[in-house]
Coordinates of C-alpha atoms in Angstrom, one line a residue:
M22 CA -8.5 -7.0 6.3
L23 CA -6.5 -6.0 9.2
L24 CA -9.2 -7.0 11.7
G25 CA -9.5 -10.4 9.8
S26 CA -5.8 -10.9 10.0
Q27 CA -5.8 -10.2 13.7
L28 CA -8.8 -12.4 14.5
R29 CA -6.9 -15.3 12.5
R30 CA -3.9 -14.9 14.7
L31 CA -6.0 -15.0 17.9
R32 CA -7.9 -18.1 16.6
E33 CA -4.9 -19.9 15.6
A34 CA -3.1 -19.2 18.9
R35 CA -5.8 -20.8 20.7
G36 CA -5.8 -23.8 18.5
I37 CA -9.5 -23.2 17.6
T38 CA -10.7 -24.6 14.0
R39 CA -12.5 -22.2 11.7
E40 CA -15.5 -24.8 12.2
A41 CA -15.5 -24.2 15.8
A42 CA -15.3 -20.5 15.5
G43 CA -18.1 -20.5 12.9
Y44 CA -20.3 -22.3 15.3
S45 CA -19.7 -19.9 18.1
I46 CA -21.5 -17.4 16.0
R47 CA -24.0 -19.4 14.2
A48 CA -22.2 -19.4 10.8
S49 CA -20.1 -21.5 8.4
E50 CA -16.5 -22.3 8.3
S51 CA -16.3 -20.4 5.0
K52 CA -17.7 -17.3 6.4
I53 CA -15.0 -17.4 9.1
S54 CA -12.6 -17.7 6.2
R55 CA -14.0 -14.7 4.4
M56 CA -14.0 -12.7 7.7
E57 CA -10.4 -13.5 8.1
L58 CA -9.4 -12.5 4.5
G59 CA -11.6 -9.1 5.0
R60 CA -13.9 -10.1 2.3
V61 CA -17.0 -9.5 4.2
S62 CA -18.4 -6.8 6.7
F63 CA -18.1 -7.3 10.4
K64 CA -21.2 -7.4 12.9
T65 CA -20.2 -6.1 16.3
R66 CA -21.8 -9.2 18.1
D67 CA -19.9 -11.8 15.9
V68 CA -16.6 -9.8 16.7
E69 CA -17.6 -9.9 20.6
D70 CA -18.5 -13.5 20.7
L71 CA -15.3 -14.5 18.8
L72 CA -13.1 -12.4 21.2
T73 CA -14.7 -14.1 23.9
L74 CA -14.1 -17.6 22.5
Y75 CA -10.4 -16.7 21.8
G76 CA -10.0 -15.7 25.5
I77 CA -9.6 -12.2 25.1
T78 CA -11.0 -10.6 28.2
D79 CA -8.8 -7.3 28.6
E80 CA -11.3 -4.5 28.1
Q81 CA -8.8 -2.3 26.5
E82 CA -7.7 -5.0 23.9
R83 CA -11.5 -5.8 23.3
A84 CA -12.3 -2.2 22.8
S85 CA -9.4 -1.6 20.3
L86 CA -10.5 -4.4 18.1
L87 CA -14.1 -3.7 18.2
S88 CA -13.4 -0.1 17.2
L89 CA -11.4 -1.4 14.4
A90 CA -14.7 -3.6 13.5
K91 CA -16.7 -0.3 13.3
E92 CA -14.2 1.5 11.2
A93 CA -14.1 -1.6 9.0
N94 CA -17.8 -1.0 8.1
V95 CA -17.3 2.7 7.3
A96 CA -17.0 3.6 3.6
G97 CA -13.8 5.5 2.9
W98 CA -13.6 8.7 0.9
W99 CA -12.0 6.6 -1.9
H100 CA -15.2 4.6 -2.4
S101 CA -16.7 7.5 -4.3
Y102 CA -14.2 6.6 -7.1
S103 CA -15.0 3.2 -7.2
D104 CA -16.6 3.5 -10.6
V105 CA -13.0 4.1 -12.2
L106 CA -10.9 1.9 -10.1
P107 CA -10.3 -1.9 -10.3
S108 CA -12.1 -3.9 -7.7
W109 CA -9.1 -4.9 -5.8
F110 CA -7.5 -1.2 -5.4
P111 CA -9.9 0.5 -2.8
T112 CA -8.7 -2.0 -0.3
Y113 CA -5.1 -0.9 -0.8
V114 CA -6.1 2.9 -0.7
G115 CA -7.6 2.2 2.8
L116 CA -4.6 0.2 4.0
E117 CA -2.3 2.9 2.6
G118 CA -4.2 5.7 4.5
A119 CA -4.0 3.7 7.8
A120 CA -0.2 2.8 7.6
S121 CA 2.4 4.8 9.6
L122 CA 5.2 3.4 7.3
I123 CA 5.1 2.7 3.6
R124 CA 8.1 1.1 2.0
A125 CA 8.1 0.4 -1.7
Y126 CA 10.0 -0.6 -4.9
E127 CA 8.9 0.5 -8.2
V128 CA 10.5 -0.2 -11.7
Q129 CA 7.7 0.6 -14.3
F130 CA 7.0 4.2 -13.4
V131 CA 7.1 6.7 -10.5
H132 CA 5.3 5.7 -7.4
G133 CA 1.7 7.1 -7.4
L134 CA 2.4 9.0 -4.1
L135 CA 5.0 11.0 -5.9
Q136 CA 3.7 11.7 -9.3
T137 CA 3.1 15.2 -10.7
E138 CA -0.5 15.8 -12.2
A139 CA 0.9 16.0 -15.6
Y140 CA 2.8 12.7 -15.3
A141 CA -0.2 11.0 -13.6
H142 CA -2.3 12.0 -16.6
A143 CA 0.1 10.3 -18.9
V144 CA 0.3 7.2 -16.8
V145 CA -3.3 6.9 -16.5
R146 CA -4.0 7.5 -20.1
R147 CA -1.5 4.8 -21.1
G148 CA -3.2 2.5 -18.5
M149 CA -6.8 3.3 -19.4
Q150 CA -6.6 3.2 -23.2
G151 CA -10.2 3.8 -24.5
A152 CA -11.4 5.4 -21.4
S153 CA -13.4 8.8 -21.5
E154 CA -11.3 12.0 -20.4
A155 CA -13.7 12.3 -17.5
D156 CA -12.8 8.8 -16.3
V157 CA -9.2 9.7 -16.6
E158 CA -9.6 12.9 -14.6
R159 CA -11.3 11.0 -11.8
R160 CA -8.4 8.6 -11.7
V161 CA -6.0 11.3 -11.5
A162 CA -7.9 13.0 -8.9
L163 CA -7.9 10.2 -6.7
R164 CA -4.1 9.8 -7.1
L165 CA -3.5 13.6 -6.1
E166 CA -5.9 13.0 -3.1
R167 CA -3.7 10.1 -1.9
Q168 CA -0.7 12.3 -2.1
K169 CA -2.2 14.4 0.7
Y170 CA -1.1 11.6 3.1
L171 CA 2.6 12.7 2.7
V172 CA 2.0 16.3 4.0
D173 CA -0.8 15.5 6.5
E174 CA 0.4 16.3 10.1
R175 CA 0.1 12.6 10.7
A176 CA 1.9 11.7 7.5
P177 CA 3.5 8.3 7.2
D178 CA 7.2 7.7 6.7
F179 CA 7.7 6.9 3.1
H180 CA 10.6 4.8 2.1
I181 CA 10.7 4.5 -1.7
I182 CA 13.2 2.9 -4.1
L183 CA 12.9 3.7 -7.7
D184 CA 14.6 1.7 -10.4
E185 CA 16.5 3.9 -12.8
A186 CA 14.2 2.6 -15.5
A187 CA 11.2 4.2 -14.0
L188 CA 13.0 7.6 -14.2
R189 CA 14.2 7.1 -17.9
R190 CA 10.9 5.6 -19.2
P191 CA 9.1 8.6 -20.7
Y192 CA 5.4 9.3 -19.9
G193 CA 4.4 12.4 -21.5
D194 CA 6.6 14.9 -23.4
R195 CA 10.1 16.3 -22.4
E196 CA 8.5 18.9 -20.1
V197 CA 6.5 16.4 -18.2
M198 CA 9.4 14.4 -17.5
R199 CA 11.4 17.4 -16.3
G200 CA 8.8 18.4 -14.1
Q201 CA 8.5 15.1 -12.6
L202 CA 12.3 14.9 -12.1
Q203 CA 12.1 18.2 -10.4
H204 CA 9.3 17.3 -8.0
L205 CA 11.1 13.9 -7.0
I206 CA 14.2 16.1 -6.1
E207 CA 12.2 18.5 -4.0
I208 CA 9.8 16.0 -2.1
S209 CA 12.8 13.8 -1.4
E210 CA 13.8 16.7 1.0
R211 CA 10.8 16.0 3.2
P212 CA 11.8 14.6 6.6
N213 CA 9.3 11.8 6.3
V214 CA 10.3 10.8 2.8
R215 CA 13.6 8.7 2.0
L216 CA 14.2 8.2 -1.6
Q217 CA 16.8 6.0 -3.3
V218 CA 17.4 5.2 -6.9
V219 CA 18.7 2.0 -8.1
P220 CA 21.1 2.7 -10.7
F221 CA 21.6 0.7 -14.0
S222 CA 25.3 0.3 -13.1
L223 CA 24.1 -2.0 -10.3
G224 CA 23.3 -4.6 -12.4
G225 CA 21.3 -7.5 -11.2
H226 CA 19.6 -6.9 -7.7
S227 CA 17.1 -8.1 -5.1
G228 CA 14.1 -6.6 -6.9
E229 CA 13.9 -9.1 -9.6
S230 CA 10.5 -10.2 -8.9
G231 CA 9.2 -6.6 -9.6
A232 CA 7.3 -3.9 -7.9
F233 CA 6.0 -4.4 -4.4
T234 CA 4.9 -2.3 -1.4
I235 CA 5.3 -3.0 2.4
L236 CA 2.5 -1.3 4.7
S237 CA 3.3 -1.1 8.5
F238 CA 0.7 0.2 10.9
P239 CA 0.9 2.0 14.4
E240 CA -0.7 -0.7 16.2
S241 CA 2.0 -3.1 17.3
D242 CA -0.3 -6.0 17.2
L243 CA -1.0 -5.6 13.6
S244 CA 1.1 -7.4 11.1
D245 CA 2.6 -5.8 8.1
V246 CA 1.0 -6.3 4.6
V247 CA 2.7 -6.7 1.4
Y248 CA 0.9 -5.5 -1.6
L249 CA 1.6 -7.1 -5.0
E250 CA -0.4 -5.7 -8.2
Q251 CA -1.2 -7.9 -10.9
L252 CA -2.7 -7.3 -14.4
T253 CA -6.2 -8.4 -13.2
S254 CA -6.0 -8.5 -9.6
A255 CA -3.7 -7.9 -6.3
L256 CA -2.3 -9.9 -3.6
Y257 CA -2.1 -9.0 0.0
L258 CA 0.3 -11.1 2.1
D259 CA 0.4 -10.8 5.8
K260 CA 1.9 -14.2 6.9
A261 CA 5.2 -13.5 8.6
E262 CA 7.3 -15.7 6.3
D263 CA 6.0 -14.0 3.4
V264 CA 6.4 -10.5 4.7
A265 CA 10.1 -11.5 5.9
Q266 CA 11.1 -12.4 2.4
Y267 CA 10.1 -9.1 1.0
E268 CA 11.6 -7.2 3.8
K269 CA 14.8 -8.9 3.2
A270 CA 14.8 -8.0 -0.5
L271 CA 14.0 -4.3 0.4
K272 CA 16.9 -4.1 2.9
E273 CA 19.3 -5.5 0.3
L274 CA 18.0 -2.9 -2.2
Q275 CA 18.5 0.0 0.4
S276 CA 22.0 -1.4 1.1
D277 CA 23.0 -1.7 -2.4
S278 CA 21.4 1.7 -3.7
P279 CA 23.1 5.0 -3.3
G280 CA 21.7 6.9 -0.3
P281 CA 19.3 9.7 -0.5
S282 CA 21.8 12.4 -1.0
E283 CA 23.5 10.5 -3.6
S284 CA 20.3 9.5 -5.2
R285 CA 19.3 13.2 -5.5
D286 CA 22.6 14.0 -7.3
L287 CA 21.5 11.1 -9.7
L288 CA 18.1 12.7 -10.2
R289 CA 19.8 16.1 -10.9
G290 CA 22.1 14.4 -13.6
L291 CA 19.2 12.9 -15.2
L292 CA 17.4 16.6 -15.1
Q293 CA 20.3 18.1 -16.9
L294 CA 20.3 15.4 -19.5
S295 CA 16.4 15.6 -20.3

């Protein structure tokens, strides 16, 4: 998806139509569209020909994009869990693992990267009603594997805003919720984690459209991606005007909410009440 986005920007910058791009690699306009949306695999020769068509002659830039093409065709560790995942989610896991900055707002439950194992079990069981215990365990195992991103030596910066509703809505019993609140307090002390809570007292706010995640990547020429999860699918937005709207909403949430220290105090207060 990242490579496709970059190829699309290069094509548009040169004023080349999808039809012309397709002709250059002996393919249809629809295949160029699927490539730019990240919905098909990439042949190295096709990428090389497109880069030439788009006037990319710098060897370092070509090598970087060709390397991305090779990586795009390698199945990630998460594909072994594809049997228990919705079809659109493996793409997100791959993008999450490549990101250097993850910014998110959650209102329904605690973000997956911050869930305890017990809380994750409760969330997954609720979302996979009727699933076998083995399938539930595999989904939880994937979630715990993803959490290793936050403690890796190349861990991304993670800025998370949790609505107070997510903290008060019970998943599991009292001890599960107490354990989850305690975990949030502890992990929020990590230098790469910035956690804020939107209190009920704020009233209406800019997160009115629901949960969303913004992923940023270390390569400066790769655009940010907004991830929006729906009931039966997900949207991945990378157009500048779309990303800008979500960044604006996130900045307003960050500005209107208590800071990390005050948010920890709010978490401690909820822990005492639980």
